[in-house]
């Protein structure tokens, strides 16, 4: 036990050593920082001091694995600091056996992953928002392409311009009226192709 203590005294990870009943025999400084409890407050208590946030079924499976099957348990748990703040941690509890294969004590190591999970959720949310935006773009693109296909197929002449009256779309029928291919007309000014008559006058006005 003393050798284990020496090995984990300076560890950055929360580390506790308990007896076979789960009562704390040792806790390093990282455990004190993570939980907010001093070693003296932990001594003789079980990790329920900062735990007890998971379901009854979780703890049943936990104890069955480390005490009866005598195998390490690795998972994620929600714990609670002394000040009442909950945190998420990875937990790795390993049984240490004697020569008769009986549990001599348990070594539990925790790592606070609260911020890590928070950032992960933010990244996942951002990725989801991007996917939703991309889906909207795909939907609008398909809709626009459908409209363009319809305008290309109808028998009436159709064209569209921007605010400067440069042609940004023209269908085949309108292009045939002008006598050019659509590619030659796109980007040119309407005044290059059309003459508009002002209402109420005989004058012809190029616009």
mmCIF file with all atom_site columns, C-alpha atoms in Angstrom:
data_model
loop_
_atom_site.group_PDB
_atom_site.id
_atom_site.type_symbol
_atom_site.label_atom_id
_atom_site.label_alt_id
_atom_site.label_comp_id
_atom_site.label_asym_id
_atom_site.label_entity_id
_atom_site.label_seq_id
_atom_site.pdbx_PDB_ins_code
_atom_site.Cartn_x
_atom_site.Cartn_y
_atom_site.Cartn_z
_atom_site.occupancy
_atom_site.B_iso_or_equiv
_atom_site.pdbx_formal_charge
_atom_site.auth_seq_id
_atom_site.auth_comp_id
_atom_site.auth_asym_id
_atom_site.auth_atom_id
_atom_site.pdbx_PDB_model_num
ATOM 1   C CA . UNK A 1 1   ? 0.000   0.000   0.000   1.00 0.00 ? 1   UNK A CA 1
ATOM 2   C CA . UNK A 1 2   ? 2.835   2.383   0.817   1.00 0.00 ? 2   UNK A CA 1
ATOM 3   C CA . UNK A 1 3   ? 4.395   1.692   -2.589  1.00 0.00 ? 3   UNK A CA 1
ATOM 4   C CA . UNK A 1 4   ? 1.096   2.551   -4.302  1.00 0.00 ? 4   UNK A CA 1
ATOM 5   C CA . UNK A 1 5   ? 0.882   5.758   -2.295  1.00 0.00 ? 5   UNK A CA 1
ATOM 6   C CA . UNK A 1 6   ? 4.379   6.791   -3.353  1.00 0.00 ? 6   UNK A CA 1
ATOM 7   C CA . UNK A 1 7   ? 3.569   6.002   -6.979  1.00 0.00 ? 7   UNK A CA 1
ATOM 8   C CA . UNK A 1 8   ? 0.483   8.232   -7.118  1.00 0.00 ? 8   UNK A CA 1
ATOM 9   C CA . UNK A 1 9   ? 1.334   11.067  -4.725  1.00 0.00 ? 9   UNK A CA 1
ATOM 10  C CA . UNK A 1 10  ? 2.304   13.389  -7.584  1.00 0.00 ? 10  UNK A CA 1
ATOM 11  C CA . UNK A 1 11  ? -0.161  12.079  -10.168 1.00 0.00 ? 11  UNK A CA 1
ATOM 12  C CA . UNK A 1 12  ? -2.305  14.649  -11.976 1.00 0.00 ? 12  UNK A CA 1
ATOM 13  C CA . UNK A 1 13  ? -5.233  12.222  -11.929 1.00 0.00 ? 13  UNK A CA 1
ATOM 14  C CA . UNK A 1 14  ? -7.557  11.826  -8.958  1.00 0.00 ? 14  UNK A CA 1
ATOM 15  C CA . UNK A 1 15  ? -6.429  8.588   -7.292  1.00 0.00 ? 15  UNK A CA 1
ATOM 16  C CA . UNK A 1 16  ? -7.863  6.858   -4.227  1.00 0.00 ? 16  UNK A CA 1
ATOM 17  C CA . UNK A 1 17  ? -7.089  3.540   -2.593  1.00 0.00 ? 17  UNK A CA 1
ATOM 18  C CA . UNK A 1 18  ? -9.812  1.770   -0.637  1.00 0.00 ? 18  UNK A CA 1
ATOM 19  C CA . UNK A 1 19  ? -10.139 -1.410  1.399   1.00 0.00 ? 19  UNK A CA 1
ATOM 20  C CA . UNK A 1 20  ? -12.263 -4.328  0.078   1.00 0.00 ? 20  UNK A CA 1
ATOM 21  C CA . UNK A 1 21  ? -15.396 -2.634  1.453   1.00 0.00 ? 21  UNK A CA 1
ATOM 22  C CA . UNK A 1 22  ? -14.673 0.530   -0.516  1.00 0.00 ? 22  UNK A CA 1
ATOM 23  C CA . UNK A 1 23  ? -13.599 2.641   2.475   1.00 0.00 ? 23  UNK A CA 1
ATOM 24  C CA . UNK A 1 24  ? -10.923 5.184   1.586   1.00 0.00 ? 24  UNK A CA 1
ATOM 25  C CA . UNK A 1 25  ? -7.433  4.401   2.880   1.00 0.00 ? 25  UNK A CA 1
ATOM 26  C CA . UNK A 1 26  ? -5.608  6.986   0.813   1.00 0.00 ? 26  UNK A CA 1
ATOM 27  C CA . UNK A 1 27  ? -6.365  9.893   -1.544  1.00 0.00 ? 27  UNK A CA 1
ATOM 28  C CA . UNK A 1 28  ? -3.836  12.016  -3.392  1.00 0.00 ? 28  UNK A CA 1
ATOM 29  C CA . UNK A 1 29  ? -3.887  15.798  -3.772  1.00 0.00 ? 29  UNK A CA 1
ATOM 30  C CA . UNK A 1 30  ? -5.515  15.554  -7.209  1.00 0.00 ? 30  UNK A CA 1
ATOM 31  C CA . UNK A 1 31  ? -8.459  13.746  -5.604  1.00 0.00 ? 31  UNK A CA 1
ATOM 32  C CA . UNK A 1 32  ? -8.762  16.529  -3.042  1.00 0.00 ? 32  UNK A CA 1
ATOM 33  C CA . UNK A 1 33  ? -8.723  19.175  -5.790  1.00 0.00 ? 33  UNK A CA 1
ATOM 34  C CA . UNK A 1 34  ? -11.267 17.372  -7.962  1.00 0.00 ? 34  UNK A CA 1
ATOM 35  C CA . UNK A 1 35  ? -13.801 16.546  -5.244  1.00 0.00 ? 35  UNK A CA 1
ATOM 36  C CA . UNK A 1 36  ? -13.227 19.469  -2.887  1.00 0.00 ? 36  UNK A CA 1
ATOM 37  C CA . UNK A 1 37  ? -12.978 17.060  0.068   1.00 0.00 ? 37  UNK A CA 1
ATOM 38  C CA . UNK A 1 38  ? -9.768  16.745  2.076   1.00 0.00 ? 38  UNK A CA 1
ATOM 39  C CA . UNK A 1 39  ? -8.218  13.355  2.618   1.00 0.00 ? 39  UNK A CA 1
ATOM 40  C CA . UNK A 1 40  ? -9.213  13.541  6.273   1.00 0.00 ? 40  UNK A CA 1
ATOM 41  C CA . UNK A 1 41  ? -12.827 14.036  5.193   1.00 0.00 ? 41  UNK A CA 1
ATOM 42  C CA . UNK A 1 42  ? -12.549 11.051  2.845   1.00 0.00 ? 42  UNK A CA 1
ATOM 43  C CA . UNK A 1 43  ? -10.733 8.710   5.222   1.00 0.00 ? 43  UNK A CA 1
ATOM 44  C CA . UNK A 1 44  ? -12.933 5.808   6.273   1.00 0.00 ? 44  UNK A CA 1
ATOM 45  C CA . UNK A 1 45  ? -15.729 6.914   3.926   1.00 0.00 ? 45  UNK A CA 1
ATOM 46  C CA . UNK A 1 46  ? -16.663 5.343   0.601   1.00 0.00 ? 46  UNK A CA 1
ATOM 47  C CA . UNK A 1 47  ? -16.509 7.215   -2.736  1.00 0.00 ? 47  UNK A CA 1
ATOM 48  C CA . UNK A 1 48  ? -20.247 7.708   -2.298  1.00 0.00 ? 48  UNK A CA 1
ATOM 49  C CA . UNK A 1 49  ? -19.103 10.858  -0.475  1.00 0.00 ? 49  UNK A CA 1
ATOM 50  C CA . UNK A 1 50  ? -18.707 12.524  -3.881  1.00 0.00 ? 50  UNK A CA 1
ATOM 51  C CA . UNK A 1 51  ? -20.624 9.964   -5.922  1.00 0.00 ? 51  UNK A CA 1
ATOM 52  C CA . UNK A 1 52  ? -24.178 8.613   -5.577  1.00 0.00 ? 52  UNK A CA 1
ATOM 53  C CA . UNK A 1 53  ? -25.267 10.463  -8.732  1.00 0.00 ? 53  UNK A CA 1
ATOM 54  C CA . UNK A 1 54  ? -25.733 7.411   -10.942 1.00 0.00 ? 54  UNK A CA 1
ATOM 55  C CA . UNK A 1 55  ? -28.556 4.865   -10.978 1.00 0.00 ? 55  UNK A CA 1
ATOM 56  C CA . UNK A 1 56  ? -28.825 1.952   -8.557  1.00 0.00 ? 56  UNK A CA 1
ATOM 57  C CA . UNK A 1 57  ? -28.343 -0.444  -11.482 1.00 0.00 ? 57  UNK A CA 1
ATOM 58  C CA . UNK A 1 58  ? -25.090 1.280   -12.424 1.00 0.00 ? 58  UNK A CA 1
ATOM 59  C CA . UNK A 1 59  ? -23.576 0.780   -8.976  1.00 0.00 ? 59  UNK A CA 1
ATOM 60  C CA . UNK A 1 60  ? -24.774 -2.825  -8.823  1.00 0.00 ? 60  UNK A CA 1
ATOM 61  C CA . UNK A 1 61  ? -22.952 -3.583  -12.091 1.00 0.00 ? 61  UNK A CA 1
ATOM 62  C CA . UNK A 1 62  ? -19.918 -1.616  -10.875 1.00 0.00 ? 62  UNK A CA 1
ATOM 63  C CA . UNK A 1 63  ? -19.522 -3.523  -7.621  1.00 0.00 ? 63  UNK A CA 1
ATOM 64  C CA . UNK A 1 64  ? -20.276 -6.869  -9.228  1.00 0.00 ? 64  UNK A CA 1
ATOM 65  C CA . UNK A 1 65  ? -17.476 -6.307  -11.753 1.00 0.00 ? 65  UNK A CA 1
ATOM 66  C CA . UNK A 1 66  ? -14.754 -5.252  -9.308  1.00 0.00 ? 66  UNK A CA 1
ATOM 67  C CA . UNK A 1 67  ? -15.714 -7.308  -6.237  1.00 0.00 ? 67  UNK A CA 1
ATOM 68  C CA . UNK A 1 68  ? -17.159 -10.571 -7.567  1.00 0.00 ? 68  UNK A CA 1
ATOM 69  C CA . UNK A 1 69  ? -15.662 -10.874 -11.030 1.00 0.00 ? 69  UNK A CA 1
ATOM 70  C CA . UNK A 1 70  ? -12.488 -9.197  -9.754  1.00 0.00 ? 70  UNK A CA 1
ATOM 71  C CA . UNK A 1 71  ? -11.891 -7.333  -12.978 1.00 0.00 ? 71  UNK A CA 1
ATOM 72  C CA . UNK A 1 72  ? -11.235 -3.617  -13.658 1.00 0.00 ? 72  UNK A CA 1
ATOM 73  C CA . UNK A 1 73  ? -14.181 -1.337  -14.299 1.00 0.00 ? 73  UNK A CA 1
ATOM 74  C CA . UNK A 1 74  ? -13.880 1.464   -16.843 1.00 0.00 ? 74  UNK A CA 1
ATOM 75  C CA . UNK A 1 75  ? -16.644 3.944   -17.561 1.00 0.00 ? 75  UNK A CA 1
ATOM 76  C CA . UNK A 1 76  ? -17.990 7.471   -17.227 1.00 0.00 ? 76  UNK A CA 1
ATOM 77  C CA . UNK A 1 77  ? -19.744 8.765   -14.126 1.00 0.00 ? 77  UNK A CA 1
ATOM 78  C CA . UNK A 1 78  ? -21.374 11.914  -12.870 1.00 0.00 ? 78  UNK A CA 1
ATOM 79  C CA . UNK A 1 79  ? -20.058 12.918  -9.440  1.00 0.00 ? 79  UNK A CA 1
ATOM 80  C CA . UNK A 1 80  ? -20.644 15.867  -7.140  1.00 0.00 ? 80  UNK A CA 1
ATOM 81  C CA . UNK A 1 81  ? -18.019 18.129  -5.574  1.00 0.00 ? 81  UNK A CA 1
ATOM 82  C CA . UNK A 1 82  ? -18.215 19.251  -1.968  1.00 0.00 ? 82  UNK A CA 1
ATOM 83  C CA . UNK A 1 83  ? -19.659 22.599  -3.102  1.00 0.00 ? 83  UNK A CA 1
ATOM 84  C CA . UNK A 1 84  ? -22.546 20.820  -4.853  1.00 0.00 ? 84  UNK A CA 1
ATOM 85  C CA . UNK A 1 85  ? -21.191 21.251  -8.377  1.00 0.00 ? 85  UNK A CA 1
ATOM 86  C CA . UNK A 1 86  ? -21.646 18.158  -10.530 1.00 0.00 ? 86  UNK A CA 1
ATOM 87  C CA . UNK A 1 87  ? -18.923 17.023  -12.888 1.00 0.00 ? 87  UNK A CA 1
ATOM 88  C CA . UNK A 1 88  ? -18.388 14.269  -15.444 1.00 0.00 ? 88  UNK A CA 1
ATOM 89  C CA . UNK A 1 89  ? -15.417 11.952  -15.091 1.00 0.00 ? 89  UNK A CA 1
ATOM 90  C CA . UNK A 1 90  ? -13.912 8.835   -16.545 1.00 0.00 ? 90  UNK A CA 1
ATOM 91  C CA . UNK A 1 91  ? -13.375 6.269   -13.816 1.00 0.00 ? 91  UNK A CA 1
ATOM 92  C CA . UNK A 1 92  ? -11.047 3.272   -13.784 1.00 0.00 ? 92  UNK A CA 1
ATOM 93  C CA . UNK A 1 93  ? -11.235 1.065   -10.695 1.00 0.00 ? 93  UNK A CA 1
ATOM 94  C CA . UNK A 1 94  ? -8.973  -1.969  -10.430 1.00 0.00 ? 94  UNK A CA 1
ATOM 95  C CA . UNK A 1 95  ? -9.022  -4.646  -7.718  1.00 0.00 ? 95  UNK A CA 1
ATOM 96  C CA . UNK A 1 96  ? -5.606  -5.547  -6.269  1.00 0.00 ? 96  UNK A CA 1
ATOM 97  C CA . UNK A 1 97  ? -5.520  -9.221  -5.300  1.00 0.00 ? 97  UNK A CA 1
ATOM 98  C CA . UNK A 1 98  ? -3.371  -11.111 -2.821  1.00 0.00 ? 98  UNK A CA 1
ATOM 99  C CA . UNK A 1 99  ? -1.765  -14.498 -3.447  1.00 0.00 ? 99  UNK A CA 1
ATOM 100 C CA . UNK A 1 100 ? -5.065  -16.232 -2.619  1.00 0.00 ? 100 UNK A CA 1
ATOM 101 C CA . UNK A 1 101 ? -6.830  -14.156 -5.337  1.00 0.00 ? 101 UNK A CA 1
ATOM 102 C CA . UNK A 1 102 ? -8.806  -12.272 -2.744  1.00 0.00 ? 102 UNK A CA 1
ATOM 103 C CA . UNK A 1 103 ? -9.316  -8.515  -3.032  1.00 0.00 ? 103 UNK A CA 1
ATOM 104 C CA . UNK A 1 104 ? -6.734  -6.759  -0.896  1.00 0.00 ? 104 UNK A CA 1
ATOM 105 C CA . UNK A 1 105 ? -7.761  -3.222  -1.889  1.00 0.00 ? 105 UNK A CA 1
ATOM 106 C CA . UNK A 1 106 ? -9.069  -1.180  -4.824  1.00 0.00 ? 106 UNK A CA 1
ATOM 107 C CA . UNK A 1 107 ? -7.311  1.549   -6.753  1.00 0.00 ? 107 UNK A CA 1
ATOM 108 C CA . UNK A 1 108 ? -9.631  4.113   -8.319  1.00 0.00 ? 108 UNK A CA 1
ATOM 109 C CA . UNK A 1 109 ? -8.502  6.715   -10.849 1.00 0.00 ? 109 UNK A CA 1
ATOM 110 C CA . UNK A 1 110 ? -10.720 9.519   -12.124 1.00 0.00 ? 110 UNK A CA 1
ATOM 111 C CA . UNK A 1 111 ? -10.235 12.234  -14.729 1.00 0.00 ? 111 UNK A CA 1
ATOM 112 C CA . UNK A 1 112 ? -12.499 15.263  -15.006 1.00 0.00 ? 112 UNK A CA 1
ATOM 113 C CA . UNK A 1 113 ? -13.870 15.432  -18.571 1.00 0.00 ? 113 UNK A CA 1
ATOM 114 C CA . UNK A 1 114 ? -16.608 18.019  -17.983 1.00 0.00 ? 114 UNK A CA 1
ATOM 115 C CA . UNK A 1 115 ? -15.068 20.725  -20.181 1.00 0.00 ? 115 UNK A CA 1
ATOM 116 C CA . UNK A 1 116 ? -13.954 18.173  -22.744 1.00 0.00 ? 116 UNK A CA 1
ATOM 117 C CA . UNK A 1 117 ? -17.513 16.885  -23.139 1.00 0.00 ? 117 UNK A CA 1
ATOM 118 C CA . UNK A 1 118 ? -18.840 20.457  -23.203 1.00 0.00 ? 118 UNK A CA 1
ATOM 119 C CA . UNK A 1 119 ? -16.570 21.362  -26.117 1.00 0.00 ? 119 UNK A CA 1
ATOM 120 C CA . UNK A 1 120 ? -17.403 18.088  -27.825 1.00 0.00 ? 120 UNK A CA 1
ATOM 121 C CA . UNK A 1 121 ? -21.128 18.870  -27.584 1.00 0.00 ? 121 UNK A CA 1
ATOM 122 C CA . UNK A 1 122 ? -20.516 22.360  -28.979 1.00 0.00 ? 122 UNK A CA 1
ATOM 123 C CA . UNK A 1 123 ? -18.606 20.864  -31.913 1.00 0.00 ? 123 UNK A CA 1
ATOM 124 C CA . UNK A 1 124 ? -21.333 18.294  -32.507 1.00 0.00 ? 124 UNK A CA 1
ATOM 125 C CA . UNK A 1 125 ? -24.011 20.999  -32.353 1.00 0.00 ? 125 UNK A CA 1
ATOM 126 C CA . UNK A 1 126 ? -22.044 23.169  -34.787 1.00 0.00 ? 126 UNK A CA 1
ATOM 127 C CA . UNK A 1 127 ? -21.609 20.205  -37.138 1.00 0.00 ? 127 UNK A CA 1
ATOM 128 C CA . UNK A 1 128 ? -25.341 19.519  -36.959 1.00 0.00 ? 128 UNK A CA 1
ATOM 129 C CA . UNK A 1 129 ? -26.138 23.156  -37.713 1.00 0.00 ? 129 UNK A CA 1
ATOM 130 C CA . UNK A 1 130 ? -23.788 23.045  -40.715 1.00 0.00 ? 130 UNK A CA 1
ATOM 131 C CA . UNK A 1 131 ? -25.438 19.865  -41.956 1.00 0.00 ? 131 UNK A CA 1
ATOM 132 C CA . UNK A 1 132 ? -28.882 21.433  -41.595 1.00 0.00 ? 132 UNK A CA 1
ATOM 133 C CA . UNK A 1 133 ? -27.682 24.533  -43.468 1.00 0.00 ? 133 UNK A CA 1
ATOM 134 C CA . UNK A 1 134 ? -26.209 22.345  -46.213 1.00 0.00 ? 134 UNK A CA 1
ATOM 135 C CA . UNK A 1 135 ? -29.484 20.455  -46.444 1.00 0.00 ? 135 UNK A CA 1
ATOM 136 C CA . UNK A 1 136 ? -31.380 23.741  -46.836 1.00 0.00 ? 136 UNK A CA 1
ATOM 137 C CA . UNK A 1 137 ? -28.923 24.804  -49.545 1.00 0.00 ? 137 UNK A CA 1
ATOM 138 C CA . UNK A 1 138 ? -29.367 21.482  -51.357 1.00 0.00 ? 138 UNK A CA 1
ATOM 139 C CA . UNK A 1 139 ? -33.151 21.827  -51.125 1.00 0.00 ? 139 UNK A CA 1
ATOM 140 C CA . UNK A 1 140 ? -33.088 25.382  -52.457 1.00 0.00 ? 140 UNK A CA 1
ATOM 141 C CA . UNK A 1 141 ? -30.662 24.380  -55.215 1.00 0.00 ? 141 UNK A CA 1
ATOM 142 C CA . UNK A 1 142 ? -32.939 21.548  -56.321 1.00 0.00 ? 142 UNK A CA 1
ATOM 143 C CA . UNK A 1 143 ? -35.933 23.893  -56.171 1.00 0.00 ? 143 UNK A CA 1
ATOM 144 C CA . UNK A 1 144 ? -34.129 26.552  -58.230 1.00 0.00 ? 144 UNK A CA 1
ATOM 145 C CA . UNK A 1 145 ? -32.951 24.007  -60.759 1.00 0.00 ? 145 UNK A CA 1
ATOM 146 C CA . UNK A 1 146 ? -36.510 22.736  -61.053 1.00 0.00 ? 146 UNK A CA 1
ATOM 147 C CA . UNK A 1 147 ? -37.774 26.260  -61.747 1.00 0.00 ? 147 UNK A CA 1
ATOM 148 C CA . UNK A 1 148 ? -35.049 26.824  -64.336 1.00 0.00 ? 148 UNK A CA 1
ATOM 149 C CA . UNK A 1 149 ? -35.869 23.543  -66.080 1.00 0.00 ? 149 UNK A CA 1
ATOM 150 C CA . UNK A 1 150 ? -39.521 24.591  -66.186 1.00 0.00 ? 150 UNK A CA 1
ATOM 151 C CA . UNK A 1 151 ? -38.692 28.037  -67.606 1.00 0.00 ? 151 UNK A CA 1
ATOM 152 C CA . UNK A 1 152 ? -36.437 26.450  -70.210 1.00 0.00 ? 152 UNK A CA 1
ATOM 153 C CA . UNK A 1 153 ? -39.161 24.083  -71.327 1.00 0.00 ? 153 UNK A CA 1
ATOM 154 C CA . UNK A 1 154 ? -42.080 26.486  -71.780 1.00 0.00 ? 154 UNK A CA 1
ATOM 155 C CA . UNK A 1 155 ? -42.880 28.020  -75.165 1.00 0.00 ? 155 UNK A CA 1
ATOM 156 C CA . UNK A 1 156 ? -42.936 31.644  -73.975 1.00 0.00 ? 156 UNK A CA 1
ATOM 157 C CA . UNK A 1 157 ? -39.850 33.831  -74.061 1.00 0.00 ? 157 UNK A CA 1
ATOM 158 C CA . UNK A 1 158 ? -38.514 34.387  -70.539 1.00 0.00 ? 158 UNK A CA 1
ATOM 159 C CA . UNK A 1 159 ? -35.491 36.276  -69.308 1.00 0.00 ? 159 UNK A CA 1
ATOM 160 C CA . UNK A 1 160 ? -34.347 37.821  -66.014 1.00 0.00 ? 160 UNK A CA 1
ATOM 161 C CA . UNK A 1 161 ? -31.986 40.687  -65.205 1.00 0.00 ? 161 UNK A CA 1
ATOM 162 C CA . UNK A 1 162 ? -30.103 42.016  -62.232 1.00 0.00 ? 162 UNK A CA 1
ATOM 163 C CA . UNK A 1 163 ? -30.533 45.548  -60.807 1.00 0.00 ? 163 UNK A CA 1
ATOM 164 C CA . UNK A 1 164 ? -28.310 46.943  -63.602 1.00 0.00 ? 164 UNK A CA 1
ATOM 165 C CA . UNK A 1 165 ? -30.489 45.271  -66.264 1.00 0.00 ? 165 UNK A CA 1
ATOM 166 C CA . UNK A 1 166 ? -27.795 42.799  -67.204 1.00 0.00 ? 166 UNK A CA 1
ATOM 167 C CA . UNK A 1 167 ? -29.300 39.525  -68.300 1.00 0.00 ? 167 UNK A CA 1
ATOM 168 C CA . UNK A 1 168 ? -28.702 36.740  -65.799 1.00 0.00 ? 168 UNK A CA 1
ATOM 169 C CA . UNK A 1 169 ? -31.102 34.197  -67.308 1.00 0.00 ? 169 UNK A CA 1
ATOM 170 C CA . UNK A 1 170 ? -32.721 33.670  -70.686 1.00 0.00 ? 170 UNK A CA 1
ATOM 171 C CA . UNK A 1 171 ? -34.524 30.615  -71.967 1.00 0.00 ? 171 UNK A CA 1
ATOM 172 C CA . UNK A 1 172 ? -34.079 29.029  -75.353 1.00 0.00 ? 172 UNK A CA 1
ATOM 173 C CA . UNK A 1 173 ? -37.272 30.549  -76.768 1.00 0.00 ? 173 UNK A CA 1
ATOM 174 C CA . UNK A 1 174 ? -36.191 34.119  -75.927 1.00 0.00 ? 174 UNK A CA 1
ATOM 175 C CA . UNK A 1 175 ? -32.682 33.472  -77.272 1.00 0.00 ? 175 UNK A CA 1
ATOM 176 C CA . UNK A 1 176 ? -34.144 32.229  -80.552 1.00 0.00 ? 176 UNK A CA 1
ATOM 177 C CA . UNK A 1 177 ? -36.146 35.461  -80.880 1.00 0.00 ? 177 UNK A CA 1
ATOM 178 C CA . UNK A 1 178 ? -32.883 37.384  -80.590 1.00 0.00 ? 178 UNK A CA 1
ATOM 179 C CA . UNK A 1 179 ? -31.099 34.967  -82.904 1.00 0.00 ? 179 UNK A CA 1
ATOM 180 C CA . UNK A 1 180 ? -28.240 34.082  -80.590 1.00 0.00 ? 180 UNK A CA 1
ATOM 181 C CA . UNK A 1 181 ? -27.265 31.288  -78.229 1.00 0.00 ? 181 UNK A CA 1
ATOM 182 C CA . UNK A 1 182 ? -28.147 31.859  -74.532 1.00 0.00 ? 182 UNK A CA 1
ATOM 183 C CA . UNK A 1 183 ? -24.442 31.783  -73.635 1.00 0.00 ? 183 UNK A CA 1
ATOM 184 C CA . UNK A 1 184 ? -23.829 34.796  -75.875 1.00 0.00 ? 184 UNK A CA 1
ATOM 185 C CA . UNK A 1 185 ? -26.610 36.791  -74.205 1.00 0.00 ? 185 UNK A CA 1
ATOM 186 C CA . UNK A 1 186 ? -25.982 36.068  -70.500 1.00 0.00 ? 186 UNK A CA 1
ATOM 187 C CA . UNK A 1 187 ? -24.144 39.009  -68.888 1.00 0.00 ? 187 UNK A CA 1
ATOM 188 C CA . UNK A 1 188 ? -25.023 41.511  -71.607 1.00 0.00 ? 188 UNK A CA 1
ATOM 189 C CA . UNK A 1 189 ? -27.287 44.540  -71.173 1.00 0.00 ? 189 UNK A CA 1
ATOM 190 C CA . UNK A 1 190 ? -30.924 44.389  -72.254 1.00 0.00 ? 190 UNK A CA 1
ATOM 191 C CA . UNK A 1 191 ? -30.366 47.457  -74.432 1.00 0.00 ? 191 UNK A CA 1
ATOM 192 C CA . UNK A 1 192 ? -28.163 45.313  -76.677 1.00 0.00 ? 192 UNK A CA 1
ATOM 193 C CA . UNK A 1 193 ? -31.134 43.159  -77.594 1.00 0.00 ? 193 UNK A CA 1
ATOM 194 C CA . UNK A 1 194 ? -34.441 44.845  -76.781 1.00 0.00 ? 194 UNK A CA 1
ATOM 195 C CA . UNK A 1 195 ? -36.150 48.119  -77.625 1.00 0.00 ? 195 UNK A CA 1
ATOM 196 C CA . UNK A 1 196 ? -38.845 49.208  -75.185 1.00 0.00 ? 196 UNK A CA 1
ATOM 197 C CA . UNK A 1 197 ? -41.610 51.589  -76.251 1.00 0.00 ? 197 UNK A CA 1
ATOM 198 C CA . UNK A 1 198 ? -42.645 54.194  -73.671 1.00 0.00 ? 198 UNK A CA 1
ATOM 199 C CA . UNK A 1 199 ? -46.382 54.365  -73.072 1.00 0.00 ? 199 UNK A CA 1
ATOM 200 C CA . UNK A 1 200 ? -48.193 57.405  -74.459 1.00 0.00 ? 200 UNK A CA 1
ATOM 201 C CA . UNK A 1 201 ? -45.499 58.418  -76.981 1.00 0.00 ? 201 UNK A CA 1
ATOM 202 C CA . UNK A 1 202 ? -44.241 57.344  -80.356 1.00 0.00 ? 202 UNK A CA 1
ATOM 203 C CA . UNK A 1 203 ? -40.660 57.734  -79.280 1.00 0.00 ? 203 UNK A CA 1
ATOM 204 C CA . UNK A 1 204 ? -38.560 54.623  -78.956 1.00 0.00 ? 204 UNK A CA 1
ATOM 205 C CA . UNK A 1 205 ? -36.450 54.455  -75.872 1.00 0.00 ? 205 UNK A CA 1
ATOM 206 C CA . UNK A 1 206 ? -33.470 52.216  -75.414 1.00 0.00 ? 206 UNK A CA 1
ATOM 207 C CA . UNK A 1 207 ? -33.011 51.221  -71.786 1.00 0.00 ? 207 UNK A CA 1
#
